[in-house]
Coordinates of C-alpha atoms in Angstrom, one line a residue:
Chain S
M1 CA 37.3 63.1 -56.7
T2 CA 37.9 61.8 -60.1
E3 CA 41.3 60.3 -59.4
E4 CA 41.6 56.7 -60.2
L5 CA 42.4 54.0 -57.7
D6 CA 44.8 51.1 -58.0
L7 CA 43.2 47.8 -57.2
L8 CA 45.2 44.6 -57.3
G9 CA 43.5 42.2 -59.7
Q10 CA 44.4 38.6 -60.7
D11 CA 44.8 37.7 -64.3
S12 CA 44.4 34.2 -65.6
D13 CA 48.1 33.4 -65.3
G14 CA 47.9 33.7 -61.5
G15 CA 50.2 36.7 -61.4
S16 CA 48.8 39.9 -60.0
E17 CA 48.5 43.0 -62.0
E18 CA 47.2 46.4 -61.0
V19 CA 43.7 47.2 -62.2
V20 CA 42.8 50.9 -62.2
L21 CA 39.3 51.7 -61.1
T22 CA 37.4 54.9 -60.8
P23 CA 35.7 55.5 -57.4
A24 CA 32.4 54.9 -59.0
E25 CA 33.5 51.5 -60.3
L26 CA 34.9 50.7 -56.8
I27 CA 31.6 51.4 -55.2
D28 CA 29.9 49.4 -57.9
R29 CA 32.1 46.4 -57.0
L30 CA 31.4 46.9 -53.3
E31 CA 27.7 46.8 -54.0
Q32 CA 28.1 43.7 -56.1
A33 CA 30.1 41.9 -53.4
W34 CA 27.5 43.0 -50.8
M35 CA 24.5 41.7 -52.8
N36 CA 26.3 38.4 -53.6
E37 CA 27.2 37.9 -49.9
K38 CA 23.7 38.7 -48.7
F39 CA 22.1 36.2 -51.0
A40 CA 24.5 33.3 -50.9
P41 CA 24.0 30.7 -48.2
E42 CA 27.7 30.1 -47.6
L43 CA 30.7 32.4 -47.1
L44 CA 32.1 33.7 -50.4
E45 CA 35.6 34.6 -51.3
N46 CA 37.0 37.5 -49.3
K47 CA 37.3 40.8 -51.1
S48 CA 39.7 42.6 -48.7
E49 CA 41.2 44.7 -51.5
I50 CA 37.8 46.3 -52.1
V51 CA 37.3 46.8 -48.3
E52 CA 40.7 48.5 -48.0
C53 CA 40.2 50.7 -51.0
V54 CA 36.7 51.8 -49.8
M55 CA 38.1 52.6 -46.3
E56 CA 40.8 54.7 -48.0
Q57 CA 38.2 56.5 -50.0
L58 CA 36.1 57.2 -46.9
D59 CA 39.1 58.6 -45.1
H60 CA 39.9 60.7 -48.2
M61 CA 36.4 62.0 -48.4
E62 CA 36.3 62.8 -44.7
G63 CA 39.6 64.8 -45.1
N64 CA 38.1 66.8 -48.0
L65 CA 35.0 67.5 -46.0
R66 CA 36.9 68.8 -43.0
R67 CA 38.7 71.3 -45.2
A68 CA 35.6 72.4 -47.1
K69 CA 33.7 75.6 -46.4
K70 CA 31.0 75.1 -43.7
G71 CA 27.4 75.4 -44.7
D72 CA 28.1 74.5 -48.3
L73 CA 25.3 72.4 -49.7
K74 CA 27.9 70.0 -51.3
V75 CA 29.1 69.2 -47.9
S76 CA 25.8 67.7 -46.8
I77 CA 25.4 65.8 -50.0
H78 CA 28.9 64.3 -49.7
Q79 CA 28.2 63.5 -46.0
M80 CA 25.1 61.6 -47.1
E81 CA 27.1 59.7 -49.7
M82 CA 29.7 58.8 -47.1
E83 CA 27.0 57.5 -44.8
R84 CA 25.5 55.4 -47.5
I85 CA 28.9 53.9 -48.4
R86 CA 29.6 53.2 -44.8
F87 CA 26.3 51.5 -44.4
V88 CA 27.0 49.2 -47.4
L89 CA 30.4 48.4 -46.2
S90 CA 29.3 47.7 -42.6
S91 CA 26.4 45.6 -43.9
Y92 CA 28.8 43.6 -46.1
L93 CA 31.2 42.9 -43.2
R94 CA 28.4 42.1 -40.8
C95 CA 27.0 39.6 -43.2
R96 CA 30.3 37.9 -43.5
L97 CA 30.9 37.9 -39.7
M98 CA 27.4 36.4 -39.1
K99 CA 28.2 33.5 -41.5
I100 CA 31.6 33.0 -39.9
E101 CA 30.0 32.7 -36.5
K102 CA 27.1 30.5 -37.8
F103 CA 29.3 28.0 -39.6
F104 CA 32.6 28.3 -37.7
P105 CA 33.6 24.6 -37.5
H106 CA 33.0 24.0 -41.2
I107 CA 34.8 27.2 -42.3
L108 CA 37.8 26.5 -40.1
E109 CA 37.9 22.9 -41.3
K110 CA 37.7 24.1 -44.9
E111 CA 40.6 26.5 -44.2
R112 CA 42.6 23.8 -42.6
T113 CA 42.3 21.5 -45.6
R114 CA 42.7 24.2 -48.2
P115 CA 45.1 23.1 -50.9
E116 CA 48.2 25.3 -51.5
G117 CA 47.7 28.1 -53.9
E118 CA 43.9 28.3 -53.5
P119 CA 42.8 31.7 -52.2
S120 CA 41.3 31.7 -48.7
S121 CA 37.7 32.8 -48.2
L122 CA 38.8 34.5 -45.0
S123 CA 40.9 37.6 -44.6
P124 CA 43.7 37.1 -42.0
E125 CA 41.7 39.2 -39.5
E126 CA 38.5 37.1 -40.1
F127 CA 40.6 34.0 -39.6
A128 CA 41.9 35.2 -36.3
F129 CA 38.3 36.1 -35.3
A130 CA 37.0 32.7 -36.3
Q131 CA 39.7 30.9 -34.4
G132 CA 39.1 33.1 -31.3
Y133 CA 35.4 32.3 -31.6
M134 CA 36.0 28.6 -31.8
M135 CA 38.3 28.5 -28.8
N136 CA 36.0 30.7 -26.8
T137 CA 33.0 28.5 -27.4
E138 CA 34.9 25.2 -26.9
T139 CA 36.4 26.5 -23.6
Y140 CA 33.0 27.6 -22.5
L141 CA 31.2 24.3 -23.2
K142 CA 34.0 22.4 -21.5
N143 CA 33.9 24.6 -18.3
A144 CA 30.1 24.9 -18.1
A145 CA 29.2 21.3 -18.5
L146 CA 31.4 18.9 -20.4
K147 CA 34.1 18.6 -17.8
H148 CA 31.4 17.5 -15.3
M149 CA 30.2 14.7 -17.5
P150 CA 31.3 11.1 -17.5
P151 CA 34.8 10.6 -19.1
N152 CA 33.6 9.1 -22.4
L153 CA 31.3 12.0 -23.0
Q154 CA 33.5 15.0 -22.4
K155 CA 34.0 15.8 -26.1
V156 CA 31.5 17.2 -28.6
D157 CA 32.3 17.0 -32.3
L158 CA 31.4 20.5 -33.4
L159 CA 31.7 19.6 -37.1
R160 CA 28.7 17.2 -36.6
A161 CA 26.8 19.3 -34.1
V162 CA 26.8 22.6 -35.9
P163 CA 24.7 22.6 -39.1
K164 CA 26.4 23.1 -42.4
P165 CA 25.3 25.9 -44.8
D166 CA 22.4 24.7 -47.0
L167 CA 23.9 24.6 -50.4
D168 CA 20.6 23.4 -51.9
S169 CA 18.8 26.6 -51.0
Y170 CA 17.5 28.7 -53.9
V171 CA 19.3 31.8 -55.0
F172 CA 18.6 34.5 -57.6
L173 CA 21.0 34.8 -60.5
R174 CA 21.5 37.5 -63.1
V175 CA 23.2 36.6 -66.3
K176 CA 25.9 39.1 -67.0
E177 CA 27.3 37.8 -70.3
R178 CA 25.9 35.4 -72.8
Q179 CA 27.3 31.9 -72.2
E180 CA 26.9 28.7 -74.2
N181 CA 26.5 25.2 -72.9
I182 CA 25.2 25.8 -69.4
L183 CA 22.1 23.7 -68.6
V184 CA 19.9 24.7 -65.7
E185 CA 18.0 21.5 -64.8
P186 CA 14.3 22.1 -65.1
E187 CA 12.3 21.6 -62.0
T188 CA 11.1 18.0 -61.6
D189 CA 7.7 17.2 -60.3
E190 CA 9.1 16.3 -56.9
Q191 CA 10.7 19.6 -56.4
R192 CA 7.6 21.6 -57.2
Chain N
M1 CA 11.3 9.3 -17.0
L2 CA 14.9 9.5 -18.2
C3 CA 16.2 12.7 -19.8
E4 CA 13.1 14.6 -18.6
K5 CA 15.2 17.3 -16.9
A6 CA 17.3 17.8 -20.1
M7 CA 14.1 18.1 -22.2
E8 CA 12.9 20.8 -19.7
L9 CA 16.0 22.8 -20.3
V10 CA 15.4 22.7 -24.1
R11 CA 11.7 23.5 -23.7
E12 CA 12.5 26.5 -21.5
L13 CA 14.5 28.1 -24.3
H14 CA 12.0 27.0 -27.0
R15 CA 9.3 28.9 -25.1
A16 CA 11.4 32.0 -24.6
A17 CA 10.7 34.6 -27.3
E18 CA 13.4 35.5 -29.8
G19 CA 16.2 37.5 -28.2
Q20 CA 15.0 37.0 -24.7
L21 CA 17.5 35.5 -22.2
P22 CA 15.8 33.7 -19.3
A23 CA 17.8 33.3 -16.1
F24 CA 20.5 30.6 -16.2
N25 CA 18.9 27.4 -15.0
E26 CA 21.8 26.2 -12.8
D27 CA 19.6 23.9 -10.8
G28 CA 18.3 22.1 -13.9
L29 CA 21.8 21.7 -15.3
R30 CA 23.0 20.3 -12.1
Q31 CA 20.2 17.7 -12.1
V32 CA 21.0 16.6 -15.6
L33 CA 24.7 16.2 -14.7
E34 CA 23.7 14.1 -11.7
E35 CA 21.5 11.9 -13.7
M36 CA 24.3 11.4 -16.2
K37 CA 26.7 10.4 -13.4
A38 CA 24.2 7.9 -12.0
L39 CA 23.5 6.4 -15.4
Y40 CA 27.2 6.1 -16.1
E41 CA 28.0 4.4 -12.8
Q42 CA 25.1 1.9 -13.3
N43 CA 26.5 1.1 -16.7
Q44 CA 30.0 0.7 -15.4
S45 CA 28.9 -1.9 -12.9
D46 CA 26.7 -3.7 -15.5
V47 CA 29.5 -3.8 -18.0
N48 CA 31.7 -5.4 -15.5
E49 CA 29.0 -8.0 -14.7
A50 CA 28.4 -8.7 -18.3
K51 CA 32.1 -9.2 -19.0
S52 CA 33.1 -11.3 -16.0
G53 CA 29.7 -12.7 -14.9
G54 CA 28.7 -13.6 -18.5
R55 CA 25.4 -11.7 -18.1
S56 CA 24.8 -10.7 -21.7
D57 CA 21.2 -10.1 -21.0
L58 CA 22.3 -6.8 -19.4
I59 CA 23.6 -5.5 -22.8
P60 CA 20.3 -4.0 -24.0
T61 CA 20.0 -2.1 -20.7
I62 CA 23.5 -0.9 -21.1
K63 CA 22.8 0.3 -24.6
F64 CA 19.7 2.1 -23.5
R65 CA 21.5 3.9 -20.7
H66 CA 24.2 4.9 -23.2
C67 CA 21.5 6.4 -25.5
S68 CA 20.1 8.3 -22.6
L69 CA 23.6 9.7 -21.8
L70 CA 24.0 10.8 -25.4
R71 CA 20.6 12.4 -25.3
N72 CA 21.4 14.3 -22.1
Q73 CA 24.7 15.5 -23.5
R74 CA 23.0 16.7 -26.7
C75 CA 20.2 18.5 -24.9
T76 CA 22.6 20.2 -22.5
V77 CA 25.0 21.3 -25.2
A78 CA 22.0 22.6 -27.2
Y79 CA 20.8 24.6 -24.2
L80 CA 24.2 26.1 -23.5
Y81 CA 24.9 26.9 -27.2
D82 CA 21.5 28.5 -27.8
R83 CA 22.0 30.8 -24.8
L84 CA 25.4 31.8 -26.3
L85 CA 23.7 32.8 -29.5
R86 CA 21.2 34.9 -27.5
I87 CA 24.1 36.5 -25.5
R88 CA 25.9 37.2 -28.7
A89 CA 22.8 39.1 -30.0
L90 CA 22.9 41.2 -26.9
R91 CA 26.3 42.6 -27.8
W92 CA 24.9 43.8 -31.1
E93 CA 21.7 45.1 -29.6
Y94 CA 23.0 46.9 -26.4
G95 CA 26.7 47.5 -27.1
S96 CA 29.6 46.5 -24.8
V97 CA 27.9 47.3 -21.5
L98 CA 24.9 45.2 -20.8
P99 CA 22.0 46.3 -18.6
N100 CA 22.1 44.9 -15.1
A101 CA 18.9 43.0 -15.4
L102 CA 20.4 40.9 -18.2
R103 CA 23.7 40.4 -16.5
F104 CA 21.9 38.7 -13.5
H105 CA 20.5 36.2 -16.0
M106 CA 24.0 35.1 -17.1
S107 CA 26.3 32.6 -15.4
A108 CA 29.9 33.5 -14.6
E109 CA 31.1 31.3 -17.5
E110 CA 28.7 33.0 -19.9
M111 CA 30.0 36.4 -18.7
D112 CA 33.5 35.2 -19.5
W113 CA 32.4 34.1 -22.9
F114 CA 30.8 37.5 -23.5
N115 CA 33.9 39.3 -22.5
H116 CA 36.1 37.3 -24.8
Y117 CA 33.6 37.8 -27.6
K118 CA 33.6 41.5 -27.1
K119 CA 37.4 41.7 -27.2
S120 CA 37.6 39.5 -30.3
L121 CA 35.0 41.6 -32.1
A122 CA 36.8 44.9 -31.0
T123 CA 40.1 43.6 -32.3
Y124 CA 38.6 42.7 -35.6
M125 CA 36.8 46.0 -36.1
R126 CA 40.0 47.9 -35.2
S127 CA 41.9 46.0 -37.9
L128 CA 39.5 47.1 -40.7
G129 CA 41.7 50.0 -41.9
G130 CA 41.9 53.6 -41.2
D131 CA 43.1 54.9 -37.8
E132 CA 40.5 53.3 -35.6
G133 CA 39.0 50.8 -37.9
L134 CA 35.3 50.7 -38.6
D135 CA 32.6 50.2 -36.0
I136 CA 30.3 47.8 -37.8
T137 CA 27.8 47.6 -34.9
Q138 CA 26.7 51.1 -36.1
D139 CA 24.9 51.9 -39.3
M140 CA 22.4 49.0 -38.8
K141 CA 19.8 50.6 -41.1
P142 CA 20.2 52.4 -44.5
P143 CA 20.5 56.1 -43.8
K144 CA 17.5 58.1 -44.8
S145 CA 18.7 61.5 -43.8
L146 CA 21.7 63.2 -42.2
Y147 CA 19.9 64.8 -39.3
I148 CA 17.0 63.4 -37.4
E149 CA 14.5 64.7 -34.9
V150 CA 14.9 63.0 -31.5
R151 CA 13.1 63.3 -28.2
C152 CA 14.9 62.6 -25.0
L153 CA 13.3 59.9 -22.8
K154 CA 15.6 60.1 -19.8
D155 CA 18.0 62.6 -18.3
Y156 CA 21.4 62.1 -19.9
G157 CA 23.3 65.3 -19.4
E158 CA 25.7 67.1 -21.8
F159 CA 26.1 65.6 -25.2
E160 CA 28.8 66.9 -27.6
V161 CA 28.0 67.3 -31.3
D162 CA 30.6 67.4 -34.1
D163 CA 31.3 71.1 -34.4
G164 CA 32.0 71.4 -30.7
T165 CA 28.6 72.6 -29.6
S166 CA 27.1 70.6 -26.8
V167 CA 23.4 69.9 -26.2
L168 CA 21.8 69.2 -22.8
L169 CA 19.7 66.1 -23.0
K170 CA 17.0 66.6 -20.5
K171 CA 13.9 64.4 -20.3
N172 CA 11.3 65.3 -22.9
S173 CA 13.5 67.8 -24.7
Q174 CA 13.5 67.6 -28.5
H175 CA 16.6 68.0 -30.6
F176 CA 17.7 68.0 -34.3
L177 CA 20.9 66.0 -34.3
P178 CA 23.1 64.1 -36.7
R179 CA 21.8 60.6 -37.2
W180 CA 24.9 58.6 -36.7
K181 CA 25.6 60.2 -33.3
C182 CA 22.2 59.3 -32.1
E183 CA 22.1 55.7 -33.2
Q184 CA 23.7 54.3 -30.1
L185 CA 21.6 56.3 -27.7
I186 CA 18.4 55.3 -29.5
R187 CA 19.3 51.7 -29.1
Q188 CA 20.0 52.2 -25.4
G189 CA 16.6 53.8 -25.0
I190 CA 17.8 57.2 -24.0
L191 CA 16.6 59.0 -27.2
E192 CA 13.5 58.3 -29.3
H193 CA 13.3 59.0 -33.0
V194 CA 10.4 61.3 -33.6
L195 CA 8.7 60.5 -36.9
S196 CA 6.5 63.5 -37.8

């Protein structure tokens, strides 16, 4: 399993070029995306290329295992590895889905007002899910109570009712490369 | 006291432990809606009087009733939405088929919401690539080992394992099975993970 994978990357000119990754590098990127998503309070940019490539890898590994000799120790070790990768991938996607459900009005509003050319933070499937969730919830609230209320109270502004992600919450950062000219404001006495 | 019934609805959920879904308080909701109707009608007649009869002393009362209406709406929506969040958690805990005891606690509209949510989630999971997509409601914990020792808590019957062999899950029997196959049954309470 030392073949290299093609991953579509974006260079600074905005055009896409193919970036070739080894499977180890792909899993590394998946784990990075997973950790970032877990620790960030809001929904981060979607990495569907990584998700697709990892799914391909898992299918590939499964195919190899089915053809391998039964009872071989390597089979168990590779199966364990597959389970671990599947766990990380599932956890990553679950984390994203939970954030989409939690902040759905704000995420959909952000998507609606997104300027041309800016990449979406939702994959097309996540967007469909978010829209379905919004419609489902709005229809439910209308049928369960709102339509029985006085005429001027039959609407609820979900953008105001549902809390926004707390962008002031604290996060952990690890510096990957040396950077100049970035100032992290020291804690003032009020924040302590 | 105005909005008392609405507050009761909110308090009922506040008291319920995390993940618990108390029975749908249809009566309570109905009473809140009736109170809202009464307040609105009183306001309508007062507004007419204030406009045509020049009774501007009614305006503070009108404002007060309006605030009560808003409060009732807010409490009601909070009650309904919080229940939806709990019902959503049930899909992730129990799978697509809910135990009967829980289904009786849900209203018909909540059941509709649940069915739509299930379908939406299934469509999303199927789209994740590969032949059948990825079931992200599995693999909830990091895998520690490939096979685990499990004890059967209830009679379940025949259970097929990967290489075609099948196992008879009888109450109190113990088996050594692949972890990922057992996860669903453990969550449903049929198998129990034996930690030696």
